[in-house]
């Protein structure tokens, strides 16, 4: 297969369906109204409810949901070959992920920026809301564990990215101060921010910070506790906006590079299209493509974490209902395109990377050795970064070292964004749980709420086995996606009541996902048998999931007339 063909097909799919399927969802299901006040205006508080420029909000949302997921997941799933992973990315992204993200965002907007957990309680029962809150909190612990492990590995392997990532934070604070306190022109602020961003990258090359993974865990833990407690305009909004430029630049550059190498005749896929039904992936053991594929690819196709972001921070900053399609629906499509580039780059250059590092993976043993060796040598991100760098070198003559560091910086910038957004959302969930159970005031404190969450997450990352933490995080995450989809299906069917068969565009993917992920998590517990804490969280998640589905069925049977219009 030629890389130019794959990239162009992906672009055609995403642009075409955004203009057709996405706009139909906007007009026929959500019925977005530009004149309806959004929560950012109705409930403005200068901390969480702050209307944002659509490009800034798109940057925040995209950077928060992207993280390392759309890169790491597809990179590991290459063990099954490039074709199965690519099909799941496209299928899952178009028919599940983007629909899920958009409806989670817009249903929250219609309920004053309330979380998807709160909406579940509103549409089903108070018990549902409590179960959902607990589920989300446990899932976010795993998000922190998984992404701290990813970032720690990147910073150790590419210290230039560590320096630049830390300097980015200072640049974001400066931009936030210029935009919201000095109130300079938006375009001028953007130019200043981008110039400082380039300087930060240059300083990263000049002064790389070398430290152990455990040291970075401590630094990251302290950072996310502080960052999650600051008002959104100081760090979150400007940092995510600037990060989005890095990703857009990387996406455009990568997309063009793999079209160019394809046209040159260099971009032929050398990795196998398909290896075996049960490649050695999860825990290094034979893993059936169904039902485990959603656990591994995660954010590249769909992610429940996105519903928490969409209904947690994004919905509180939406300036106009019509912006929701670009932010929620378009953000997920952009992520799918990124995953396509990841798959194409490794499919072309993966074998070359293994050979350059003397790693014993070849075409014939790919299905048995690929994932095991990638994890053993700590190149979960590196296999993509190096493949991407080879592509830039062959297409445009960019030095390999420069391309590899840029790719690592690219991933770490977004993983860091996901990490502190997850902490903020985990704080919200913990505080809402404490409100429900009338817990002690001290436990409602934002600092205490953040510390408890981060302590659990960092502890798991500290000594956790990555190939076990990642599927556990992914399983909880995808289960969350199916529950969020079911909540959205109730909202669509009972409140929005669209004409024709549009409600089934939500219900069918939600049920398919629920069955798939439930089967995958049971398989994970029985076959992989992870350690105590991961097993405990997974079992709790499964029990809460069963309770939620029971409540969903009860609510589904109630007549639509019992539900008030939102």
Coordinates of C-alpha atoms in Angstrom, one line a residue, residues 73-361:
X73 CA -2.7 3.3 21.1
X74 CA -2.5 2.9 17.3
X75 CA 1.3 2.4 17.6
X76 CA 0.8 -0.6 19.9
X77 CA -2.1 -2.0 17.9
X78 CA 0.2 -2.3 14.9
X79 CA 0.9 -5.8 16.3
X80 CA -2.2 -7.0 14.5
X81 CA -0.9 -5.4 11.3
X82 CA -1.7 -1.9 9.9
X83 CA -5.1 -2.8 8.2
X84 CA -7.1 -3.9 11.3
X85 CA -6.0 -0.9 13.3
X86 CA -6.7 1.5 10.5
X87 CA -10.2 0.2 9.9
X88 CA -11.0 0.5 13.6
X89 CA -9.7 4.0 13.7
X90 CA -11.9 5.1 10.8
X91 CA -15.0 3.1 11.7
X92 CA -14.9 4.0 15.4
X93 CA -14.0 7.6 14.8
X94 CA -16.8 8.3 12.3
X95 CA -19.7 6.3 13.7
X96 CA -19.0 6.4 17.5
X97 CA -16.2 8.7 18.6
X98 CA -17.2 11.9 16.9
X99 CA -21.0 11.4 17.6
X100 CA -20.2 10.7 21.2
X101 CA -18.0 13.8 21.7
X102 CA -20.4 16.2 20.0
X103 CA -23.5 15.0 21.9
X104 CA -21.7 15.0 25.2
X105 CA -20.7 18.6 24.7
X106 CA -24.1 19.8 23.4
X107 CA -26.2 18.0 26.0
X108 CA -24.0 19.6 28.7
X109 CA -24.5 23.0 27.1
X110 CA -28.3 22.6 27.2
X111 CA -28.0 21.7 31.0
X112 CA -26.0 24.8 32.0
X113 CA -22.6 23.1 31.6
X114 CA -23.4 20.2 33.9
X115 CA -21.3 17.1 33.6
X116 CA -22.4 14.0 31.7
X117 CA -22.6 12.2 35.1
X118 CA -25.1 14.8 36.3
X119 CA -27.1 14.5 33.1
X120 CA -27.2 10.7 33.6
X121 CA -28.7 11.3 37.0
X122 CA -31.2 13.8 35.6
X123 CA -32.4 11.3 32.9
X124 CA -32.2 8.1 34.9
X125 CA -32.0 8.4 38.7
X126 CA -29.9 9.9 41.6
X127 CA -28.4 6.5 42.1
X128 CA -27.2 6.5 38.5
X129 CA -25.5 9.9 39.0
X130 CA -23.6 8.6 42.1
X131 CA -22.5 5.4 40.3
X132 CA -21.4 7.4 37.3
X133 CA -19.4 9.9 39.5
X134 CA -17.6 7.0 41.2
X135 CA -16.9 5.4 37.8
X136 CA -15.5 8.6 36.4
X137 CA -13.3 9.2 39.4
X138 CA -11.8 5.7 39.2
X139 CA -11.3 6.1 35.4
X140 CA -9.4 9.4 36.0
X141 CA -7.1 7.7 38.4
X142 CA -6.1 5.4 35.6
X143 CA -5.8 8.3 33.2
X144 CA -3.3 10.0 35.5
X145 CA -1.3 6.8 36.0
X146 CA -1.2 6.0 32.2
X147 CA -0.3 9.5 31.0
X148 CA 2.2 10.1 33.8
X149 CA 4.0 6.9 32.7
X150 CA 4.0 8.1 29.1
X151 CA 5.3 11.6 29.8
X152 CA 7.9 10.3 32.3
X153 CA 9.2 7.9 29.6
X154 CA 9.3 10.7 27.0
X155 CA 11.2 13.1 29.3
X156 CA 13.8 10.5 30.1
X157 CA 14.3 9.5 26.5
X158 CA 14.2 13.0 25.0
X159 CA 15.3 15.6 27.7
X160 CA 15.1 18.3 25.1
X161 CA 11.3 17.8 25.1
X162 CA 11.3 18.1 28.9
X163 CA 12.9 21.5 28.9
X164 CA 10.7 22.9 26.2
X165 CA 7.5 21.5 27.9
X166 CA 8.3 23.2 31.1
X167 CA 9.1 26.5 29.3
X168 CA 5.7 26.2 27.5
X169 CA 4.0 26.6 30.9
X170 CA 5.6 30.0 31.4
X171 CA 4.8 31.1 27.9
X172 CA 1.1 30.1 28.5
X173 CA 0.9 32.2 31.6
X174 CA 2.3 35.2 29.8
X175 CA -0.2 34.8 27.0
X176 CA -3.1 34.4 29.4
X177 CA -2.0 37.6 31.2
X178 CA -1.7 39.5 27.9
X179 CA -5.1 38.3 26.6
X180 CA -7.2 38.6 29.7
X181 CA -5.6 41.2 31.9
X182 CA -3.8 43.5 29.4
X183 CA -6.5 42.6 26.8
X184 CA -4.2 43.1 23.8
X185 CA -5.4 42.3 20.3
X186 CA -6.0 38.5 19.9
X187 CA -3.9 38.2 16.7
X188 CA -1.0 40.2 18.3
X189 CA -1.2 38.0 21.4
X190 CA -1.1 34.9 19.2
X191 CA 2.0 36.1 17.4
X192 CA 3.8 36.9 20.7
X193 CA 2.8 33.5 22.1
X194 CA 4.1 31.6 19.0
X195 CA 7.4 33.5 19.0
X196 CA 7.9 32.6 22.6
X197 CA 7.0 29.1 21.8
X198 CA 9.7 28.9 19.2
X199 CA 12.2 30.3 21.6
X200 CA 11.2 27.7 24.2
X201 CA 11.8 24.9 21.6
X202 CA 15.2 26.3 20.8
X203 CA 16.1 26.5 24.5
X204 CA 15.0 22.9 24.9
X205 CA 17.7 21.9 22.3
X206 CA 20.3 24.0 24.1
X207 CA 19.6 23.0 27.7
X208 CA 18.1 19.5 27.9
X209 CA 17.1 18.5 31.5
X210 CA 18.2 15.0 32.4
X211 CA 16.4 13.3 35.3
X212 CA 15.1 9.8 36.3
X213 CA 11.5 8.7 35.6
X214 CA 10.7 8.8 39.3
X215 CA 11.9 12.4 39.6
X216 CA 9.6 13.3 36.7
X217 CA 6.7 11.6 38.4
X218 CA 7.2 13.8 41.5
X219 CA 7.5 17.0 39.4
X220 CA 4.5 16.0 37.3
X221 CA 2.4 15.2 40.5
X222 CA 3.2 18.6 42.0
X223 CA 2.5 20.4 38.7
X224 CA -0.9 18.9 38.1
X225 CA -2.1 19.6 41.7
X226 CA -1.3 23.3 41.2
X227 CA -2.4 23.6 37.6
X228 CA -5.8 21.9 38.2
X229 CA -6.6 24.5 40.9
X230 CA -5.8 27.7 38.9
X231 CA -8.5 29.7 37.0
X232 CA -8.8 28.4 33.4
X233 CA -7.7 31.7 31.8
X234 CA -4.3 31.7 33.6
X235 CA -2.9 28.5 32.2
X236 CA -5.5 26.0 30.7
X237 CA -7.0 28.1 27.9
X238 CA -3.8 29.8 26.6
X239 CA -1.6 26.7 27.0
X240 CA -4.0 24.5 25.2
X241 CA -4.4 27.1 22.5
X242 CA -0.7 27.3 21.9
X243 CA -0.3 23.5 22.0
X244 CA -2.9 23.2 19.3
X245 CA -0.6 25.1 16.9
X246 CA 2.1 22.5 17.5
X247 CA -0.3 19.8 16.7
X248 CA -1.7 21.5 13.6
X249 CA 1.8 22.2 12.4
X250 CA 2.8 18.6 13.0
X251 CA -0.3 17.2 11.4
X252 CA 0.0 19.3 8.2
X253 CA 3.8 18.6 8.0
X254 CA 3.3 14.9 8.6
X255 CA 0.4 14.6 6.2
X256 CA 2.3 16.4 3.4
X257 CA 5.4 14.3 4.2
X258 CA 3.7 11.0 3.8
X259 CA 2.0 12.2 0.6
X260 CA 5.3 13.3 -0.8
X261 CA 7.1 10.1 0.1
X262 CA 4.2 8.2 -1.5
X263 CA 4.5 10.2 -4.7
X264 CA 8.3 9.6 -4.7
X265 CA 7.7 5.9 -4.5
X266 CA 9.4 5.6 -1.1
X267 CA 6.2 5.4 1.0
X268 CA 5.3 1.8 0.4
X269 CA 4.1 0.0 3.5
X270 CA 6.7 -2.6 4.7
X271 CA 4.9 -3.8 7.8
X272 CA 2.4 -6.7 7.3
X273 CA -1.2 -5.7 6.6
X274 CA -2.5 -8.5 8.9
X275 CA -0.6 -10.8 11.2
X276 CA -2.8 -13.0 13.3
X277 CA -6.2 -12.8 15.0
X278 CA -4.5 -13.1 18.4
X279 CA -1.3 -11.1 18.3
X280 CA 0.7 -10.8 21.5
X281 CA -0.4 -7.4 22.7
X282 CA -2.1 -7.0 26.2
X283 CA 0.4 -8.1 28.9
X284 CA 2.5 -9.6 26.1
X285 CA -0.1 -12.4 25.8
X286 CA -2.2 -13.5 22.7
X287 CA -5.0 -11.0 22.5
X288 CA -8.0 -11.5 20.2
X289 CA -8.7 -8.5 18.0
X290 CA -12.3 -8.5 19.1
X291 CA -13.0 -7.5 21.8
X292 CA -9.6 -6.1 22.9
X293 CA -9.0 -3.6 20.1
X294 CA -11.0 -0.8 21.8
X295 CA -8.8 -1.2 24.9
X296 CA -5.6 -0.8 22.9
X297 CA -6.4 1.9 20.3
X298 CA -8.5 3.9 22.7
X299 CA -8.5 7.7 21.9
X300 CA -7.6 7.2 18.2
X301 CA -11.1 5.9 17.6
X302 CA -13.2 6.8 20.6
X303 CA -12.8 7.7 24.2
X304 CA -15.1 8.2 27.2
X305 CA -12.6 10.7 28.6
X306 CA -13.7 13.1 25.8
X307 CA -17.2 13.2 27.3
X308 CA -15.8 14.3 30.6
X309 CA -13.8 17.0 29.0
X310 CA -16.6 18.1 26.7
X311 CA -19.1 18.3 29.6
X312 CA -16.6 19.4 32.2
X313 CA -14.5 22.3 30.9
X314 CA -15.4 22.8 27.2
X315 CA -19.2 23.3 27.7
X316 CA -18.5 26.0 30.2
X317 CA -16.5 28.0 27.7
X318 CA -18.6 27.7 24.5
X319 CA -19.4 31.1 23.2
X320 CA -22.0 30.1 20.6
X321 CA -23.9 26.8 20.0
X322 CA -22.8 26.7 16.4
X323 CA -19.2 26.5 17.5
X324 CA -19.9 23.1 19.0
X325 CA -19.7 21.2 15.7
X326 CA -16.1 22.4 15.0
X327 CA -15.0 22.0 18.6
X328 CA -16.6 18.7 19.6
X329 CA -17.2 16.9 16.3
X330 CA -14.2 18.4 14.4
X331 CA -11.9 17.8 17.3
X332 CA -12.5 14.0 17.2
X333 CA -12.0 13.9 13.4
X334 CA -8.7 15.7 13.8
X335 CA -7.6 13.1 16.3
X336 CA -8.6 10.3 13.8
X337 CA -6.4 11.9 11.1
X338 CA -3.5 12.0 13.6
X339 CA -3.9 8.3 14.3
X340 CA -3.9 7.7 10.5
X341 CA -0.6 9.4 10.2
X342 CA 0.8 7.3 13.1
X343 CA -0.2 4.1 11.4
X344 CA 1.1 5.1 8.0
X345 CA 4.5 6.2 9.4
X346 CA 5.1 3.0 11.3
X347 CA 3.8 0.9 8.4
X348 CA 6.5 2.4 6.2
X349 CA 9.4 2.9 8.6
X350 CA 8.8 0.6 11.6
X351 CA 11.0 -2.2 10.3
X352 CA 13.8 0.3 9.6
X353 CA 13.5 1.6 13.2
X354 CA 13.8 -1.9 14.6
X355 CA 16.8 -2.7 12.5
X356 CA 18.6 0.6 13.5
X357 CA 18.2 -0.4 17.1
X358 CA 19.1 -4.0 16.7
X359 CA 15.7 -5.1 18.0
X360 CA 14.7 -8.6 16.8
X361 CA 11.4 -7.8 15.0

